[in-house]
Amino acid sequence: MNRNMHDYWGPKRIIPAVRKTADLQAACNSEWPVVFLLIGDLFTVEEYVSQVLRARKKVFLHVDFINGLGSDPIVIKFIAERIKPTGIITTKSHFVKQAKKSGLIAIQRIFLIDNSALDQAIQNIEQSCPDAVEIMPGLIPRVITKLRDTLSQPIIAGGLIQDHTEIEIALQAGASAVSMGSKHLWTPR
């Protein structure tokens, strides 16, 4: 399924990444149309996703962070049919493939620690074909530009973003959007 991810965040290219339950309501009340949910367990995640959806926002569930889920691909079918987020975020290529089969949007998160990790990430992305790619850390303009020029998927910069200047640097380098867990950045300047 080929999706235009820009339709999800539009000109609003900031994505609150909720890492603490206490921040969930702030993300729901923000002006941003997309929320990354990095909290929850088998007992709470369904309500958290519902809360974001009731706020009329798109919600992407980082399935690697949900306590109680394993790495069997059936987990994604359960999430798609029972929890019903807009999509998932994962570092696992097999989850990306299963998400797409289950009708979910898939964002593949990659950690870039050196050139070998970058080369391996590009290979994995070309095989799993996620709808978007989130790179960590998001403060590497040269790498953002290289990935934008190499991959067809939109690039989301995330991790270690601490101020609005860093958001602008990532966007100017070619990121389609920027995700951050720092709640003070969820309000526009």
Short mmCIF file of N, CA and C in Angstrom, two decimals:
data_model
loop_
_atom_site.label_atom_id
_atom_site.label_comp_id
_atom_site.label_asym_id
_atom_site.label_seq_id
_atom_site.Cartn_x
_atom_site.Cartn_y
_atom_site.Cartn_z
N MET A 1 0.85 -1.17 0.00
CA MET A 1 0.00 0.00 0.00
C MET A 1 0.89 1.23 0.00
N ASN A 2 0.76 2.07 -1.00
CA ASN A 2 1.58 3.26 -1.10
C ASN A 2 0.80 4.45 -0.56
N ARG A 3 1.29 5.04 0.49
CA ARG A 3 0.59 6.15 1.13
C ARG A 3 1.43 7.40 1.05
N ASN A 4 0.78 8.54 0.98
CA ASN A 4 1.48 9.80 1.07
C ASN A 4 1.47 10.23 2.52
N MET A 5 2.57 10.03 3.21
CA MET A 5 2.64 10.34 4.63
C MET A 5 2.44 11.83 4.90
N HIS A 6 2.75 12.66 3.94
CA HIS A 6 2.56 14.10 4.12
C HIS A 6 1.09 14.44 4.35
N ASP A 7 0.20 13.58 3.88
CA ASP A 7 -1.23 13.80 4.12
C ASP A 7 -1.58 13.67 5.60
N TYR A 8 -0.76 12.94 6.35
CA TYR A 8 -1.03 12.74 7.77
C TYR A 8 -0.63 13.94 8.60
N TRP A 9 0.55 14.47 8.36
CA TRP A 9 0.95 15.62 9.18
C TRP A 9 0.82 16.93 8.45
N GLY A 10 0.65 16.93 7.12
CA GLY A 10 0.45 18.14 6.36
C GLY A 10 1.53 19.17 6.65
N PRO A 11 1.16 20.44 6.72
CA PRO A 11 2.16 21.47 7.01
C PRO A 11 2.60 21.46 8.48
N LYS A 12 1.90 20.73 9.32
CA LYS A 12 2.21 20.64 10.75
C LYS A 12 3.23 19.52 10.93
N ARG A 13 4.49 19.85 10.88
CA ARG A 13 5.54 18.83 10.80
C ARG A 13 6.18 18.51 12.15
N ILE A 14 5.51 18.82 13.22
CA ILE A 14 5.96 18.46 14.55
C ILE A 14 5.11 17.26 15.01
N ILE A 15 5.75 16.28 15.61
CA ILE A 15 5.03 15.10 16.08
C ILE A 15 5.36 14.87 17.56
N PRO A 16 4.40 15.10 18.45
CA PRO A 16 4.64 14.77 19.86
C PRO A 16 4.86 13.27 20.02
N ALA A 17 5.94 12.92 20.72
CA ALA A 17 6.24 11.52 21.02
C ALA A 17 6.03 11.34 22.52
N VAL A 18 4.94 10.70 22.88
CA VAL A 18 4.55 10.57 24.29
C VAL A 18 5.32 9.42 24.92
N ARG A 19 6.18 9.78 25.90
CA ARG A 19 7.00 8.79 26.61
C ARG A 19 6.56 8.61 28.05
N LYS A 20 5.66 9.49 28.52
CA LYS A 20 5.16 9.39 29.90
C LYS A 20 3.64 9.55 29.87
N THR A 21 2.96 8.76 30.66
CA THR A 21 1.50 8.83 30.73
C THR A 21 1.04 10.24 31.06
N ALA A 22 1.78 10.94 31.90
CA ALA A 22 1.42 12.29 32.31
C ALA A 22 1.39 13.27 31.13
N ASP A 23 2.06 12.94 30.04
CA ASP A 23 2.11 13.83 28.87
C ASP A 23 1.06 13.51 27.82
N LEU A 24 0.32 12.44 28.00
CA LEU A 24 -0.64 12.01 26.98
C LEU A 24 -1.70 13.08 26.72
N GLN A 25 -2.25 13.66 27.76
CA GLN A 25 -3.30 14.67 27.57
C GLN A 25 -2.76 15.91 26.87
N ALA A 26 -1.53 16.31 27.18
CA ALA A 26 -0.93 17.47 26.51
C ALA A 26 -0.79 17.22 25.02
N ALA A 27 -0.41 16.01 24.64
CA ALA A 27 -0.30 15.67 23.22
C ALA A 27 -1.68 15.70 22.56
N CYS A 28 -2.68 15.19 23.27
CA CYS A 28 -4.05 15.19 22.74
C CYS A 28 -4.58 16.62 22.59
N ASN A 29 -4.18 17.51 23.46
CA ASN A 29 -4.64 18.90 23.43
C ASN A 29 -3.82 19.78 22.49
N SER A 30 -2.71 19.27 21.99
CA SER A 30 -1.84 20.08 21.13
C SER A 30 -2.50 20.30 19.77
N GLU A 31 -1.92 21.21 19.03
CA GLU A 31 -2.46 21.50 17.69
C GLU A 31 -1.98 20.52 16.63
N TRP A 32 -1.04 19.65 16.98
CA TRP A 32 -0.43 18.74 16.02
C TRP A 32 -1.36 17.56 15.70
N PRO A 33 -1.47 17.19 14.42
CA PRO A 33 -2.44 16.16 14.02
C PRO A 33 -2.00 14.71 14.23
N VAL A 34 -0.72 14.50 14.56
CA VAL A 34 -0.19 13.15 14.71
C VAL A 34 0.47 13.03 16.07
N VAL A 35 0.30 11.86 16.71
CA VAL A 35 0.96 11.56 17.98
C VAL A 35 1.65 10.22 17.87
N PHE A 36 2.91 10.17 18.33
CA PHE A 36 3.63 8.90 18.46
C PHE A 36 3.45 8.47 19.91
N LEU A 37 2.97 7.27 20.12
CA LEU A 37 2.70 6.74 21.45
C LEU A 37 3.77 5.70 21.80
N LEU A 38 4.61 6.01 22.80
CA LEU A 38 5.72 5.14 23.19
C LEU A 38 5.52 4.60 24.60
N ILE A 39 4.28 4.49 25.03
CA ILE A 39 3.96 4.02 26.38
C ILE A 39 2.85 2.98 26.31
N GLY A 40 2.73 2.22 27.39
CA GLY A 40 1.60 1.31 27.50
C GLY A 40 2.03 -0.13 27.71
N ASP A 41 1.03 -0.92 28.02
CA ASP A 41 1.19 -2.36 28.16
C ASP A 41 -0.10 -3.00 27.67
N LEU A 42 -0.17 -4.30 27.77
CA LEU A 42 -1.35 -5.00 27.27
C LEU A 42 -2.65 -4.51 27.90
N PHE A 43 -2.59 -4.01 29.12
CA PHE A 43 -3.79 -3.57 29.81
C PHE A 43 -4.16 -2.12 29.56
N THR A 44 -3.20 -1.28 29.16
CA THR A 44 -3.47 0.16 29.04
C THR A 44 -3.44 0.70 27.61
N VAL A 45 -2.75 0.04 26.73
CA VAL A 45 -2.48 0.61 25.41
C VAL A 45 -3.76 0.86 24.61
N GLU A 46 -4.74 0.01 24.73
CA GLU A 46 -5.98 0.20 23.97
C GLU A 46 -6.66 1.51 24.38
N GLU A 47 -6.70 1.81 25.68
CA GLU A 47 -7.30 3.06 26.14
C GLU A 47 -6.47 4.27 25.71
N TYR A 48 -5.15 4.16 25.74
CA TYR A 48 -4.30 5.27 25.31
C TYR A 48 -4.53 5.60 23.84
N VAL A 49 -4.58 4.56 23.01
CA VAL A 49 -4.83 4.77 21.58
C VAL A 49 -6.21 5.40 21.38
N SER A 50 -7.21 4.89 22.08
CA SER A 50 -8.56 5.43 21.97
C SER A 50 -8.61 6.90 22.37
N GLN A 51 -7.88 7.24 23.41
CA GLN A 51 -7.85 8.63 23.87
C GLN A 51 -7.30 9.56 22.78
N VAL A 52 -6.24 9.15 22.12
CA VAL A 52 -5.67 9.97 21.04
C VAL A 52 -6.64 10.04 19.87
N LEU A 53 -7.25 8.94 19.51
CA LEU A 53 -8.21 8.94 18.41
C LEU A 53 -9.43 9.81 18.72
N ARG A 54 -9.88 9.80 19.97
CA ARG A 54 -11.01 10.67 20.37
C ARG A 54 -10.64 12.15 20.26
N ALA A 55 -9.36 12.44 20.36
CA ALA A 55 -8.88 13.82 20.19
C ALA A 55 -8.76 14.18 18.70
N ARG A 56 -9.20 13.27 17.85
CA ARG A 56 -9.20 13.46 16.39
C ARG A 56 -7.79 13.61 15.83
N LYS A 57 -6.91 12.75 16.33
CA LYS A 57 -5.54 12.74 15.86
C LYS A 57 -5.18 11.35 15.34
N LYS A 58 -4.18 11.32 14.50
CA LYS A 58 -3.63 10.04 14.04
C LYS A 58 -2.67 9.57 15.12
N VAL A 59 -2.69 8.27 15.41
CA VAL A 59 -1.82 7.74 16.46
C VAL A 59 -1.00 6.58 15.91
N PHE A 60 0.31 6.70 16.13
CA PHE A 60 1.23 5.65 15.73
C PHE A 60 1.81 5.03 16.99
N LEU A 61 1.60 3.75 17.14
CA LEU A 61 1.97 3.01 18.33
C LEU A 61 3.35 2.38 18.13
N HIS A 62 4.29 2.73 19.01
CA HIS A 62 5.62 2.13 18.94
C HIS A 62 5.54 0.75 19.61
N VAL A 63 5.35 -0.26 18.80
CA VAL A 63 5.06 -1.60 19.32
C VAL A 63 6.24 -2.23 20.06
N ASP A 64 7.45 -1.77 19.81
CA ASP A 64 8.61 -2.32 20.51
C ASP A 64 8.59 -1.92 21.99
N PHE A 65 7.86 -0.86 22.33
CA PHE A 65 7.84 -0.33 23.69
C PHE A 65 6.63 -0.77 24.50
N ILE A 66 5.73 -1.55 23.91
CA ILE A 66 4.53 -1.96 24.62
C ILE A 66 4.84 -3.22 25.43
N ASN A 67 4.79 -3.08 26.74
CA ASN A 67 5.09 -4.20 27.62
C ASN A 67 4.07 -5.33 27.46
N GLY A 68 4.57 -6.53 27.36
CA GLY A 68 3.71 -7.70 27.26
C GLY A 68 3.55 -8.23 25.85
N LEU A 69 4.03 -7.49 24.86
CA LEU A 69 3.96 -7.98 23.48
C LEU A 69 5.26 -8.70 23.15
N GLY A 70 5.15 -9.74 22.40
CA GLY A 70 6.34 -10.48 21.97
C GLY A 70 6.79 -10.03 20.60
N SER A 71 7.61 -10.82 19.96
CA SER A 71 8.09 -10.45 18.63
C SER A 71 7.49 -11.31 17.53
N ASP A 72 6.50 -12.12 17.87
CA ASP A 72 5.80 -12.92 16.87
C ASP A 72 4.93 -11.98 16.02
N PRO A 73 4.94 -12.13 14.71
CA PRO A 73 4.16 -11.25 13.84
C PRO A 73 2.66 -11.23 14.14
N ILE A 74 2.11 -12.23 14.83
CA ILE A 74 0.68 -12.24 15.16
C ILE A 74 0.33 -11.05 16.05
N VAL A 75 1.32 -10.52 16.75
CA VAL A 75 1.13 -9.33 17.59
C VAL A 75 0.57 -8.18 16.75
N ILE A 76 1.07 -8.03 15.56
CA ILE A 76 0.63 -6.92 14.70
C ILE A 76 -0.82 -7.11 14.27
N LYS A 77 -1.19 -8.33 13.97
CA LYS A 77 -2.60 -8.60 13.62
C LYS A 77 -3.50 -8.26 14.81
N PHE A 78 -3.10 -8.62 16.01
CA PHE A 78 -3.84 -8.29 17.22
C PHE A 78 -3.98 -6.76 17.37
N ILE A 79 -2.88 -6.06 17.17
CA ILE A 79 -2.90 -4.60 17.28
C ILE A 79 -3.84 -4.00 16.24
N ALA A 80 -3.76 -4.48 15.01
CA ALA A 80 -4.60 -3.94 13.94
C ALA A 80 -6.08 -4.19 14.21
N GLU A 81 -6.43 -5.38 14.67
CA GLU A 81 -7.83 -5.73 14.85
C GLU A 81 -8.42 -5.30 16.19
N ARG A 82 -7.59 -5.24 17.22
CA ARG A 82 -8.12 -4.96 18.56
C ARG A 82 -7.85 -3.52 19.01
N ILE A 83 -6.63 -3.04 18.82
CA ILE A 83 -6.25 -1.73 19.34
C ILE A 83 -6.54 -0.62 18.33
N LYS A 84 -6.36 -0.90 17.06
CA LYS A 84 -6.73 -0.04 15.94
C LYS A 84 -6.06 1.33 15.91
N PRO A 85 -4.72 1.38 16.02
CA PRO A 85 -4.05 2.67 15.82
C PRO A 85 -4.03 3.00 14.33
N THR A 86 -3.61 4.20 14.00
CA THR A 86 -3.43 4.58 12.60
C THR A 86 -2.31 3.74 11.99
N GLY A 87 -1.28 3.51 12.79
CA GLY A 87 -0.14 2.75 12.31
C GLY A 87 0.78 2.40 13.45
N ILE A 88 1.90 1.81 13.08
CA ILE A 88 2.88 1.40 14.08
C ILE A 88 4.24 2.02 13.78
N ILE A 89 5.08 2.02 14.81
CA ILE A 89 6.49 2.35 14.69
C ILE A 89 7.22 1.13 15.23
N THR A 90 8.29 0.73 14.56
CA THR A 90 9.06 -0.42 15.02
C THR A 90 10.46 -0.39 14.42
N THR A 91 11.37 -1.06 15.08
CA THR A 91 12.71 -1.27 14.53
C THR A 91 12.78 -2.60 13.78
N LYS A 92 11.73 -3.39 13.87
CA LYS A 92 11.74 -4.76 13.34
C LYS A 92 11.13 -4.83 11.94
N SER A 93 11.95 -5.24 10.98
CA SER A 93 11.49 -5.34 9.59
C SER A 93 10.31 -6.28 9.43
N HIS A 94 10.30 -7.40 10.16
CA HIS A 94 9.18 -8.35 10.01
C HIS A 94 7.88 -7.74 10.54
N PHE A 95 7.95 -6.83 11.52
CA PHE A 95 6.74 -6.14 11.97
C PHE A 95 6.25 -5.16 10.91
N VAL A 96 7.18 -4.52 10.21
CA VAL A 96 6.80 -3.59 9.13
C VAL A 96 6.01 -4.35 8.07
N LYS A 97 6.53 -5.48 7.65
CA LYS A 97 5.85 -6.27 6.61
C LYS A 97 4.47 -6.73 7.08
N GLN A 98 4.37 -7.19 8.32
CA GLN A 98 3.10 -7.66 8.85
C GLN A 98 2.11 -6.51 9.00
N ALA A 99 2.59 -5.35 9.40
CA ALA A 99 1.72 -4.18 9.55
C ALA A 99 1.08 -3.83 8.21
N LYS A 100 1.87 -3.83 7.19
CA LYS A 100 1.34 -3.50 5.87
C LYS A 100 0.30 -4.53 5.41
N LYS A 101 0.56 -5.81 5.71
CA LYS A 101 -0.42 -6.86 5.39
C LYS A 101 -1.71 -6.67 6.18
N SER A 102 -1.59 -6.12 7.38
CA SER A 102 -2.75 -5.92 8.25
C SER A 102 -3.44 -4.58 8.03
N GLY A 103 -2.99 -3.82 7.03
CA GLY A 103 -3.63 -2.55 6.71
C GLY A 103 -3.20 -1.37 7.56
N LEU A 104 -2.12 -1.53 8.31
CA LEU A 104 -1.61 -0.43 9.13
C LEU A 104 -0.50 0.30 8.40
N ILE A 105 -0.35 1.57 8.69
CA ILE A 105 0.79 2.32 8.20
C ILE A 105 1.99 1.91 9.05
N ALA A 106 3.13 1.74 8.42
CA ALA A 106 4.33 1.27 9.12
C ALA A 106 5.46 2.29 9.01
N ILE A 107 5.95 2.70 10.16
CA ILE A 107 7.12 3.57 10.22
C ILE A 107 8.25 2.73 10.82
N GLN A 108 9.35 2.63 10.09
CA GLN A 108 10.49 1.87 10.59
C GLN A 108 11.48 2.84 11.22
N ARG A 109 11.79 2.57 12.49
CA ARG A 109 12.74 3.40 13.24
C ARG A 109 14.12 2.77 13.11
N ILE A 110 15.10 3.61 12.79
CA ILE A 110 16.47 3.12 12.68
C ILE A 110 17.39 3.97 13.57
N PHE A 111 18.39 3.31 14.12
CA PHE A 111 19.38 3.97 14.95
C PHE A 111 20.68 4.03 14.15
N LEU A 112 21.19 5.23 13.98
CA LEU A 112 22.38 5.44 13.17
C LEU A 112 23.58 5.74 14.07
N ILE A 113 24.42 4.73 14.25
CA ILE A 113 25.57 4.92 15.12
C ILE A 113 26.88 5.01 14.35
N ASP A 114 26.87 4.51 13.10
CA ASP A 114 28.06 4.60 12.26
C ASP A 114 27.65 4.32 10.81
N ASN A 115 28.63 4.37 9.90
CA ASN A 115 28.33 4.16 8.48
C ASN A 115 27.81 2.76 8.19
N SER A 116 28.28 1.77 8.92
CA SER A 116 27.79 0.41 8.72
C SER A 116 26.32 0.30 9.08
N ALA A 117 25.93 0.95 10.17
CA ALA A 117 24.52 0.95 10.57
C ALA A 117 23.67 1.65 9.51
N LEU A 118 24.19 2.72 8.93
CA LEU A 118 23.47 3.43 7.87
C LEU A 118 23.28 2.54 6.65
N ASP A 119 24.35 1.87 6.21
CA ASP A 119 24.24 0.98 5.05
C ASP A 119 23.27 -0.16 5.30
N GLN A 120 23.35 -0.76 6.49
CA GLN A 120 22.44 -1.86 6.85
C GLN A 120 21.00 -1.37 6.91
N ALA A 121 20.80 -0.19 7.44
CA ALA A 121 19.45 0.38 7.54
C ALA A 121 18.85 0.58 6.15
N ILE A 122 19.64 1.08 5.23
CA ILE A 122 19.13 1.29 3.86
C ILE A 122 18.72 -0.05 3.25
N GLN A 123 19.53 -1.09 3.45
CA GLN A 123 19.17 -2.42 2.93
C GLN A 123 17.87 -2.92 3.56
N ASN A 124 17.75 -2.79 4.87
CA ASN A 124 16.54 -3.24 5.56
C ASN A 124 15.30 -2.50 5.07
N ILE A 125 15.42 -1.21 4.90
CA ILE A 125 14.29 -0.39 4.45
C ILE A 125 13.88 -0.78 3.03
N GLU A 126 14.87 -1.01 2.17
CA GLU A 126 14.55 -1.41 0.80
C GLU A 126 13.83 -2.76 0.77
N GLN A 127 14.10 -3.63 1.73
CA GLN A 127 13.44 -4.93 1.78
C GLN A 127 12.06 -4.87 2.44
N SER A 128 11.94 -4.10 3.52
CA SER A 128 10.68 -4.09 4.26
C SER A 128 9.67 -3.08 3.71
N CYS A 129 10.13 -2.07 3.00
CA CYS A 129 9.27 -1.06 2.36
C CYS A 129 8.30 -0.38 3.33
N PRO A 130 8.80 0.24 4.40
CA PRO A 130 7.89 0.96 5.30
C PRO A 130 7.31 2.18 4.59
N ASP A 131 6.26 2.74 5.18
CA ASP A 131 5.65 3.94 4.63
C ASP A 131 6.47 5.19 4.93
N ALA A 132 7.22 5.16 6.03
CA ALA A 132 8.11 6.25 6.41
C ALA A 132 9.23 5.67 7.26
N VAL A 133 10.28 6.45 7.44
CA VAL A 133 11.44 6.03 8.20
C VAL A 133 11.73 7.10 9.25
N GLU A 134 11.86 6.66 10.50
CA GLU A 134 12.26 7.58 11.56
C GLU A 134 13.71 7.28 11.90
N ILE A 135 14.56 8.32 11.84
CA ILE A 135 15.97 8.12 12.15
C ILE A 135 16.28 8.67 13.52
N MET A 136 17.13 7.94 14.22
CA MET A 136 17.58 8.33 15.56
C MET A 136 19.10 8.30 15.58
N PRO A 137 19.80 9.29 16.07
CA PRO A 137 19.26 10.57 16.50
C PRO A 137 18.92 11.44 15.30
N GLY A 138 18.07 12.42 15.54
CA GLY A 138 17.58 13.27 14.47
C GLY A 138 18.41 14.51 14.20
N LEU A 139 19.60 14.56 14.74
CA LEU A 139 20.45 15.74 14.62
C LEU A 139 21.63 15.54 13.68
N ILE A 140 21.41 14.84 12.59
CA ILE A 140 22.49 14.55 11.65
C ILE A 140 22.06 15.05 10.26
N PRO A 141 22.16 16.35 10.02
CA PRO A 141 21.67 16.90 8.75
C PRO A 141 22.24 16.21 7.51
N ARG A 142 23.54 15.89 7.51
CA ARG A 142 24.16 15.25 6.35
C ARG A 142 23.51 13.90 6.06
N VAL A 143 23.20 13.14 7.12
CA VAL A 143 22.60 11.82 6.95
C VAL A 143 21.13 11.95 6.55
N ILE A 144 20.44 12.94 7.11
CA ILE A 144 19.05 13.17 6.70
C ILE A 144 19.00 13.43 5.20
N THR A 145 19.89 14.28 4.72
CA THR A 145 19.94 14.60 3.29
C THR A 145 20.25 13.35 2.47
N LYS A 146 21.22 12.55 2.91
CA LYS A 146 21.57 11.33 2.17
C LYS A 146 20.39 10.37 2.11
N LEU A 147 19.72 10.17 3.22
CA LEU A 147 18.56 9.26 3.23
C LEU A 147 17.44 9.81 2.36
N ARG A 148 17.19 11.10 2.45
CA ARG A 148 16.15 11.71 1.61
C ARG A 148 16.44 11.48 0.14
N ASP A 149 17.73 11.59 -0.23
CA ASP A 149 18.12 11.41 -1.63
C ASP A 149 18.18 9.94 -2.06
N THR A 150 18.30 9.02 -1.09
CA THR A 150 18.46 7.59 -1.39
C THR A 150 17.14 6.83 -1.35
N LEU A 151 16.28 7.18 -0.40
CA LEU A 151 15.04 6.43 -0.17
C LEU A 151 13.84 7.18 -0.71
N SER A 152 12.79 6.45 -1.03
CA SER A 152 11.56 7.10 -1.50
C SER A 152 10.63 7.45 -0.35
N GLN A 153 10.86 6.85 0.82
CA GLN A 153 9.99 7.10 1.97
C GLN A 153 10.32 8.44 2.62
N PRO A 154 9.31 9.08 3.22
CA PRO A 154 9.59 10.30 3.99
C PRO A 154 10.47 9.98 5.19
N ILE A 155 11.30 10.92 5.56
CA ILE A 155 12.22 10.76 6.68
C ILE A 155 11.70 11.60 7.85
N ILE A 156 11.56 10.95 9.01
CA ILE A 156 11.17 11.63 10.24
C ILE A 156 12.40 11.66 11.12
N ALA A 157 12.82 12.84 11.55
CA ALA A 157 13.98 12.97 12.44
C ALA A 157 13.48 12.94 13.87
N GLY A 158 14.13 12.16 14.72
CA GLY A 158 13.71 12.08 16.12
C GLY A 158 14.89 11.76 17.02
N GLY A 159 14.76 12.09 18.27
CA GLY A 159 15.78 11.77 19.25
C GLY A 159 16.78 12.88 19.44
N LEU A 160 16.97 13.26 20.67
CA LEU A 160 17.92 14.28 21.09
C LEU A 160 17.56 15.69 20.61
N ILE A 161 16.36 15.90 20.10
CA ILE A 161 15.92 17.23 19.68
C ILE A 161 15.59 18.02 20.94
N GLN A 162 16.25 19.18 21.14
CA GLN A 162 16.05 19.92 22.37
C GLN A 162 15.53 21.34 22.20
N ASP A 163 15.58 21.87 20.97
CA ASP A 163 15.06 23.23 20.79
C ASP A 163 14.54 23.43 19.37
N HIS A 164 13.87 24.54 19.16
CA HIS A 164 13.25 24.81 17.86
C HIS A 164 14.29 24.97 16.75
N THR A 165 15.48 25.44 17.07
CA THR A 165 16.53 25.57 16.07
C THR A 165 16.90 24.21 15.51
N GLU A 166 16.98 23.20 16.37
CA GLU A 166 17.30 21.85 15.90
C GLU A 166 16.18 21.28 15.04
N ILE A 167 14.95 21.63 15.35
CA ILE A 167 13.83 21.21 14.51
C ILE A 167 14.01 21.78 13.11
N GLU A 168 14.30 23.08 13.03
CA GLU A 168 14.48 23.74 11.74
C GLU A 168 15.66 23.16 10.96
N ILE A 169 16.74 22.84 11.64
CA ILE A 169 17.91 22.25 10.98
C ILE A 169 17.53 20.91 10.34
N ALA A 170 16.79 20.08 11.09
CA ALA A 170 16.37 18.77 10.55
C ALA A 170 15.44 18.94 9.36
N LEU A 171 14.50 19.88 9.45
CA LEU A 171 13.58 20.12 8.34
C LEU A 171 14.31 20.66 7.11
N GLN A 172 15.24 21.58 7.33
CA GLN A 172 16.01 22.14 6.21
C GLN A 172 16.89 21.09 5.55
N ALA A 173 17.34 20.09 6.32
CA ALA A 173 18.17 19.02 5.76
C ALA A 173 17.35 18.04 4.92
N GLY A 174 16.02 18.12 5.04
CA GLY A 174 15.18 17.25 4.22
C GLY A 174 14.23 16.36 4.97
N ALA A 175 14.21 16.46 6.31
CA ALA A 175 13.24 15.66 7.06
C ALA A 175 11.83 16.12 6.71
N SER A 176 10.92 15.18 6.59
CA SER A 176 9.53 15.52 6.31
C SER A 176 8.81 15.97 7.57
N ALA A 177 9.26 15.45 8.71
CA ALA A 177 8.67 15.81 10.00
C ALA A 177 9.71 15.54 11.08
N VAL A 178 9.43 16.05 12.29
CA VAL A 178 10.33 15.86 13.42
C VAL A 178 9.50 15.39 14.60
N SER A 179 9.92 14.28 15.22
CA SER A 179 9.23 13.78 16.41
C SER A 179 10.09 14.10 17.62
N MET A 180 9.43 14.46 18.72
CA MET A 180 10.19 14.72 19.93
C MET A 180 9.38 14.47 21.17
N GLY A 181 10.07 14.01 22.20
CA GLY A 181 9.43 13.73 23.47
C GLY A 181 9.46 14.92 24.42
N SER A 182 10.17 15.97 24.07
CA SER A 182 10.26 17.16 24.92
C SER A 182 8.97 17.97 24.79
N LYS A 183 8.15 17.88 25.80
CA LYS A 183 6.82 18.50 25.76
C LYS A 183 6.87 19.99 25.49
N HIS A 184 7.90 20.68 25.96
CA HIS A 184 7.97 22.13 25.74
C HIS A 184 8.09 22.49 24.26
N LEU A 185 8.46 21.52 23.41
CA LEU A 185 8.56 21.78 21.97
C LEU A 185 7.25 21.51 21.23
N TRP A 186 6.25 21.02 21.94
CA TRP A 186 4.98 20.72 21.30
C TRP A 186 4.14 21.97 21.07
N THR A 187 4.52 23.06 21.66
CA THR A 187 3.81 24.32 21.43
C THR A 187 4.62 25.14 20.43
N PRO A 188 3.94 25.75 19.47
CA PRO A 188 4.68 26.51 18.45
C PRO A 188 5.38 27.71 19.06
N ARG A 189 6.42 28.13 18.39
CA ARG A 189 7.15 29.33 18.85
C ARG A 189 6.35 30.56 18.62
#
